[in-house]
């Protein structure tokens, strides 16, 4: 009886272990399958959003003892970069020495996706502020770091408030020799052709008689595509800092804007060819 009972117990134990192993294997298989679907995209985007919140919060808390200063950017950016290192994204910034001037300038970049926030952290110059859409001031953590870094919020849908923001930014350029980072397209654009530029950046440069420096990032398409819910495990982006453009050589804001757009579009196409991503069919301007 004892031997039979022991044998039955061992058999039951073996069946239980086997059943658990099958369940674990099945669960793992399901996770692998789901990881290759839209779930992977959503999980990685959720992680990235959390990194914005916690990176800003942690970086902001670290920066509180230093008060409000543009130097806080570098503390916050470091935290943000460390958190996002798990995404294995490589940002190669070329000609960064062109950003080392102590004189003010307007820095403009193409705006493809939310990944641009990470890209800009690798190309950030000293004594620079960023102009952001006003809705971002309500993002927890992120709003703390933007406050401590003197970030400028602009309401694109209110002309009076927008003008007040532009005037305040112009004063900061004049009084503190601030550099200002803007995305002149005004909205995210993953396409092969840059959108028509908004005038704000060029009004600032033209009125202050300061240069415009263009920063062009290669496409994110090889690893990130929000339309098709694709976010691969690694990616390479080239950011190129172009030679400063003298705003005083252009009679109008429109001429300056169009010249910068053409220069950036040309370099954008070249960088995309270099990384082996087809530009695809061009949209008509």
Coordinates of C-alpha atoms in Angstrom, one line a residue:
X1 CA 0.0 0.0 0.0
X2 CA 2.8 2.4 1.0
X3 CA 4.7 1.8 -2.3
X4 CA 1.5 2.3 -4.3
X5 CA 0.6 5.5 -2.5
X6 CA 4.1 6.8 -3.0
X7 CA 4.1 5.9 -6.7
X8 CA 0.7 7.7 -7.1
X9 CA 2.1 10.8 -5.3
X10 CA 5.2 10.9 -7.5
X11 CA 2.9 10.4 -10.6
X12 CA 0.7 13.3 -9.5
X13 CA 3.7 15.5 -8.8
X14 CA 5.2 14.7 -12.2
X15 CA 1.9 15.5 -14.0
X16 CA 1.6 18.8 -12.0
X17 CA 5.2 19.8 -13.0
X18 CA 4.5 18.8 -16.6
X19 CA 1.3 20.8 -16.7
X20 CA 3.0 23.8 -15.2
X21 CA 5.8 23.6 -17.8
X22 CA 3.3 23.4 -20.6
X23 CA 1.4 26.4 -19.3
X24 CA 4.7 28.4 -19.0
X25 CA 5.8 27.4 -22.5
X26 CA 2.3 28.3 -23.9
X27 CA 2.4 31.6 -22.1
X28 CA 5.9 32.4 -23.4
X29 CA 4.8 31.4 -26.9
X30 CA 1.8 33.7 -26.7
X31 CA 4.0 36.6 -25.5
X32 CA 6.4 36.0 -28.3
X33 CA 3.6 36.1 -30.9
X34 CA 2.0 39.2 -29.3
X35 CA 5.4 40.9 -29.2
X36 CA 5.5 40.6 -33.0
X37 CA 2.1 42.4 -33.3
X38 CA 0.8 45.8 -32.4
X39 CA 1.2 45.0 -28.7
X40 CA 5.0 45.5 -29.0
X41 CA 4.4 49.0 -30.4
X42 CA 2.0 50.0 -27.7
X43 CA 4.2 48.6 -24.9
X44 CA 7.3 50.4 -26.2
X45 CA 5.3 53.7 -26.7
X46 CA 3.9 53.3 -23.2
X47 CA 7.5 52.9 -21.9
X48 CA 8.7 55.9 -23.8
X49 CA 5.8 58.1 -22.5
X50 CA 6.7 57.0 -18.9
X51 CA 10.3 57.8 -19.6
X52 CA 9.3 61.4 -20.5
X53 CA 7.3 61.7 -17.3
X54 CA 9.8 60.0 -14.9
X55 CA 12.9 61.4 -16.7
X56 CA 11.5 64.8 -16.3
X57 CA 10.4 64.2 -12.8
X58 CA 13.7 62.7 -11.6
X59 CA 15.8 65.2 -13.6
X60 CA 13.6 68.0 -12.3
X61 CA 14.0 67.0 -8.6
X62 CA 17.8 66.7 -9.1
X63 CA 17.8 70.2 -10.6
X64 CA 15.7 72.0 -8.0
X65 CA 18.8 73.0 -5.9
X66 CA 20.2 74.8 -9.0
X67 CA 17.2 76.9 -9.5
X68 CA 15.8 77.9 -12.9
X69 CA 18.7 77.7 -15.4
X70 CA 19.2 76.5 -19.0
X71 CA 22.0 74.3 -17.6
X72 CA 19.4 72.0 -16.1
X73 CA 18.8 70.6 -19.5
X74 CA 21.9 68.5 -19.4
X75 CA 21.0 66.9 -16.0
X76 CA 17.5 66.0 -17.2
X77 CA 18.7 64.9 -20.6
X78 CA 21.2 62.5 -19.1
X79 CA 18.5 60.8 -17.0
X80 CA 16.2 60.6 -20.0
X81 CA 19.0 59.1 -22.1
X82 CA 19.8 56.5 -19.5
X83 CA 16.2 55.4 -19.1
X84 CA 15.8 55.0 -22.9
X85 CA 19.1 53.2 -23.4
X86 CA 17.1 49.9 -23.3
X87 CA 15.5 50.9 -26.7
X88 CA 19.0 50.7 -28.3
X89 CA 18.5 53.8 -30.4
X90 CA 21.7 55.3 -31.7
X91 CA 21.8 59.0 -32.5
X92 CA 24.9 60.1 -34.4
X93 CA 25.3 63.9 -34.3
X94 CA 27.6 65.4 -36.9
X95 CA 29.3 68.9 -36.9
X96 CA 28.2 69.6 -33.3
X97 CA 31.0 72.1 -33.1
X98 CA 28.8 74.5 -35.1
X99 CA 26.6 74.8 -32.0
X100 CA 29.4 76.0 -29.7
X101 CA 29.1 79.7 -30.4
X102 CA 28.4 81.9 -27.3
X103 CA 26.3 84.2 -29.5
X104 CA 22.6 83.6 -29.9
X105 CA 21.0 81.9 -32.9
X106 CA 17.8 80.2 -33.8
X107 CA 18.1 76.4 -34.1
X108 CA 15.5 74.7 -36.2
X109 CA 15.0 70.9 -36.8
X110 CA 12.6 68.7 -38.8
X111 CA 9.8 67.2 -36.7
X112 CA 9.0 63.6 -37.5
X113 CA 7.7 61.9 -34.3
X114 CA 7.9 61.9 -30.5
X115 CA 11.3 60.3 -30.9
X116 CA 12.6 63.8 -31.8
X117 CA 12.6 64.6 -28.1
X118 CA 15.3 62.0 -27.6
X119 CA 17.2 63.1 -30.6
X120 CA 17.3 66.7 -29.5
X121 CA 19.0 65.7 -26.2
X122 CA 22.1 64.7 -28.1
X123 CA 22.3 67.9 -30.1
X124 CA 21.5 70.4 -27.4
X125 CA 23.7 73.5 -27.2
X126 CA 24.6 75.6 -24.2
X127 CA 22.2 78.4 -23.1
X128 CA 19.3 77.2 -25.2
X129 CA 15.6 77.1 -24.6
X130 CA 12.9 75.2 -26.6
X131 CA 9.5 76.5 -27.8
X132 CA 6.8 74.0 -27.2
X133 CA 3.1 73.7 -27.9
X134 CA 1.1 74.9 -24.8
X135 CA -0.7 71.5 -24.3
X136 CA 2.6 69.9 -23.1
X137 CA 2.6 72.0 -20.0
X138 CA 0.1 69.6 -18.5
X139 CA 2.3 66.5 -18.9
X140 CA 3.4 65.5 -15.3
X141 CA 7.1 65.5 -14.7
X142 CA 7.8 66.9 -18.1
X143 CA 6.3 70.3 -17.1
X144 CA 8.5 70.4 -14.0
X145 CA 11.7 70.1 -16.1
X146 CA 10.5 72.6 -18.7
X147 CA 9.7 75.1 -16.0
X148 CA 13.2 74.8 -14.5
X149 CA 14.8 75.1 -17.9
X150 CA 12.9 78.3 -19.0
X151 CA 11.1 76.5 -21.8
X152 CA 8.7 78.6 -23.8
X153 CA 5.1 77.5 -24.4
X154 CA 3.2 78.9 -27.3
X155 CA -0.5 78.8 -28.1
X156 CA -0.7 78.3 -31.8
X157 CA -4.4 78.9 -31.8
X158 CA -4.3 82.3 -30.2
X159 CA -2.6 85.0 -32.2
X160 CA -2.5 87.5 -29.4
X161 CA -0.9 85.1 -26.9
X162 CA 1.5 83.8 -29.7
X163 CA 2.7 87.4 -30.3
X164 CA 3.3 87.9 -26.6
X165 CA 5.3 84.7 -26.5
X166 CA 7.4 85.7 -29.5
X167 CA 8.1 89.2 -27.9
X168 CA 9.2 87.6 -24.6
X169 CA 11.4 85.1 -26.5
X170 CA 13.0 88.0 -28.5
X171 CA 13.7 89.8 -25.2
X172 CA 15.4 86.6 -23.8
X173 CA 17.6 86.5 -26.9
X174 CA 18.6 90.1 -26.5
X175 CA 19.1 90.2 -22.8
X176 CA 20.6 86.7 -22.2
X177 CA 22.0 85.7 -25.6
X178 CA 19.7 82.8 -25.6
X179 CA 19.6 80.2 -28.3
X180 CA 16.1 79.0 -29.2
X181 CA 15.2 75.6 -30.6
X182 CA 12.1 75.3 -32.7
X183 CA 10.4 72.8 -35.0
X184 CA 9.2 75.1 -37.8
X185 CA 6.9 72.5 -39.4
X186 CA 4.7 73.0 -36.3
X187 CA 3.4 69.4 -36.2
X188 CA 4.8 65.9 -36.5
X189 CA 5.5 64.9 -40.1
X190 CA 6.8 61.4 -40.9
X191 CA 6.6 61.9 -44.6
X192 CA 9.5 62.4 -47.1
X193 CA 8.7 66.1 -47.8
X194 CA 9.0 68.7 -45.1
X195 CA 5.8 70.7 -44.4
X196 CA 5.7 74.4 -45.1
X197 CA 7.4 76.2 -42.3
X198 CA 5.6 78.4 -39.8
X199 CA 7.1 82.0 -39.6
X200 CA 7.8 82.3 -35.9
X201 CA 11.4 81.1 -36.0
X202 CA 12.3 83.3 -38.9
X203 CA 10.6 86.4 -37.5
X204 CA 12.7 86.0 -34.4
X205 CA 15.9 85.6 -36.4
X206 CA 15.1 88.4 -38.9
X207 CA 14.1 90.9 -36.2
X208 CA 17.1 90.0 -33.9
X209 CA 19.5 89.9 -36.8
X210 CA 20.9 86.5 -35.7
X211 CA 21.8 83.4 -37.7
X212 CA 19.6 80.4 -38.3
X213 CA 21.2 77.0 -37.7
X214 CA 19.5 74.0 -39.2
X215 CA 19.6 70.5 -37.6
X216 CA 18.4 67.8 -39.9
X217 CA 17.6 64.3 -38.6
X218 CA 17.4 61.3 -40.9
X219 CA 14.1 59.5 -41.2
X220 CA 12.9 57.2 -38.3
X221 CA 11.2 54.9 -40.8
X222 CA 13.8 52.2 -40.6
X223 CA 12.8 51.4 -37.0
X224 CA 9.7 53.5 -36.2
X225 CA 6.4 53.8 -38.0
X226 CA 3.4 54.9 -36.0
X227 CA 1.0 54.4 -39.0
X228 CA 1.8 50.7 -39.2
X229 CA 2.4 50.2 -35.4
X230 CA 6.0 49.3 -35.8
X231 CA 8.7 50.1 -33.3
X232 CA 11.8 47.9 -33.7
X233 CA 14.4 47.0 -31.1
X234 CA 17.1 49.2 -32.5
X235 CA 17.6 52.1 -34.9
X236 CA 20.2 54.5 -36.2
X237 CA 19.5 58.2 -36.7
X238 CA 22.0 60.7 -38.2
X239 CA 21.6 64.3 -37.1
X240 CA 23.6 66.9 -39.1
X241 CA 24.2 70.4 -37.9
X242 CA 24.4 72.6 -41.0
X243 CA 26.4 75.8 -41.4
X244 CA 24.8 78.9 -39.9
X245 CA 22.6 80.9 -42.3
X246 CA 22.9 84.7 -42.1
X247 CA 19.4 86.0 -41.7
X248 CA 20.4 89.6 -42.6
X249 CA 21.1 88.5 -46.2
X250 CA 17.4 88.0 -46.8
X251 CA 15.0 90.9 -47.4
X252 CA 11.9 89.1 -46.1
X253 CA 11.0 86.5 -43.5
X254 CA 9.4 84.4 -46.3
X255 CA 12.7 84.3 -48.3
X256 CA 14.6 83.2 -45.2
X257 CA 12.1 80.6 -44.4
X258 CA 12.0 79.1 -47.9
X259 CA 15.7 79.0 -48.2
X260 CA 16.1 77.1 -44.9
X261 CA 13.4 74.7 -45.9
X262 CA 15.1 73.9 -49.2
X263 CA 18.5 73.4 -47.5
X264 CA 17.0 71.1 -45.0
X265 CA 15.0 69.1 -47.5
X266 CA 18.1 68.5 -49.6
X267 CA 20.1 67.3 -46.6
X268 CA 17.2 65.2 -45.4
X269 CA 17.1 63.4 -48.7
X270 CA 20.8 62.8 -48.7
X271 CA 20.9 61.4 -45.2
X272 CA 18.0 59.1 -46.0
X273 CA 19.9 57.7 -49.0
X274 CA 23.0 57.3 -46.7
X275 CA 21.2 55.1 -44.2
X276 CA 19.5 53.1 -46.9
X277 CA 15.9 54.2 -46.6
X278 CA 14.0 55.0 -49.7
X279 CA 12.5 58.5 -49.8
X280 CA 9.4 57.1 -51.5
X281 CA 7.0 59.1 -53.6
X282 CA 7.3 62.8 -53.0
X283 CA 4.4 64.8 -51.9
X284 CA 3.7 67.8 -54.0
X285 CA 4.7 71.1 -52.3

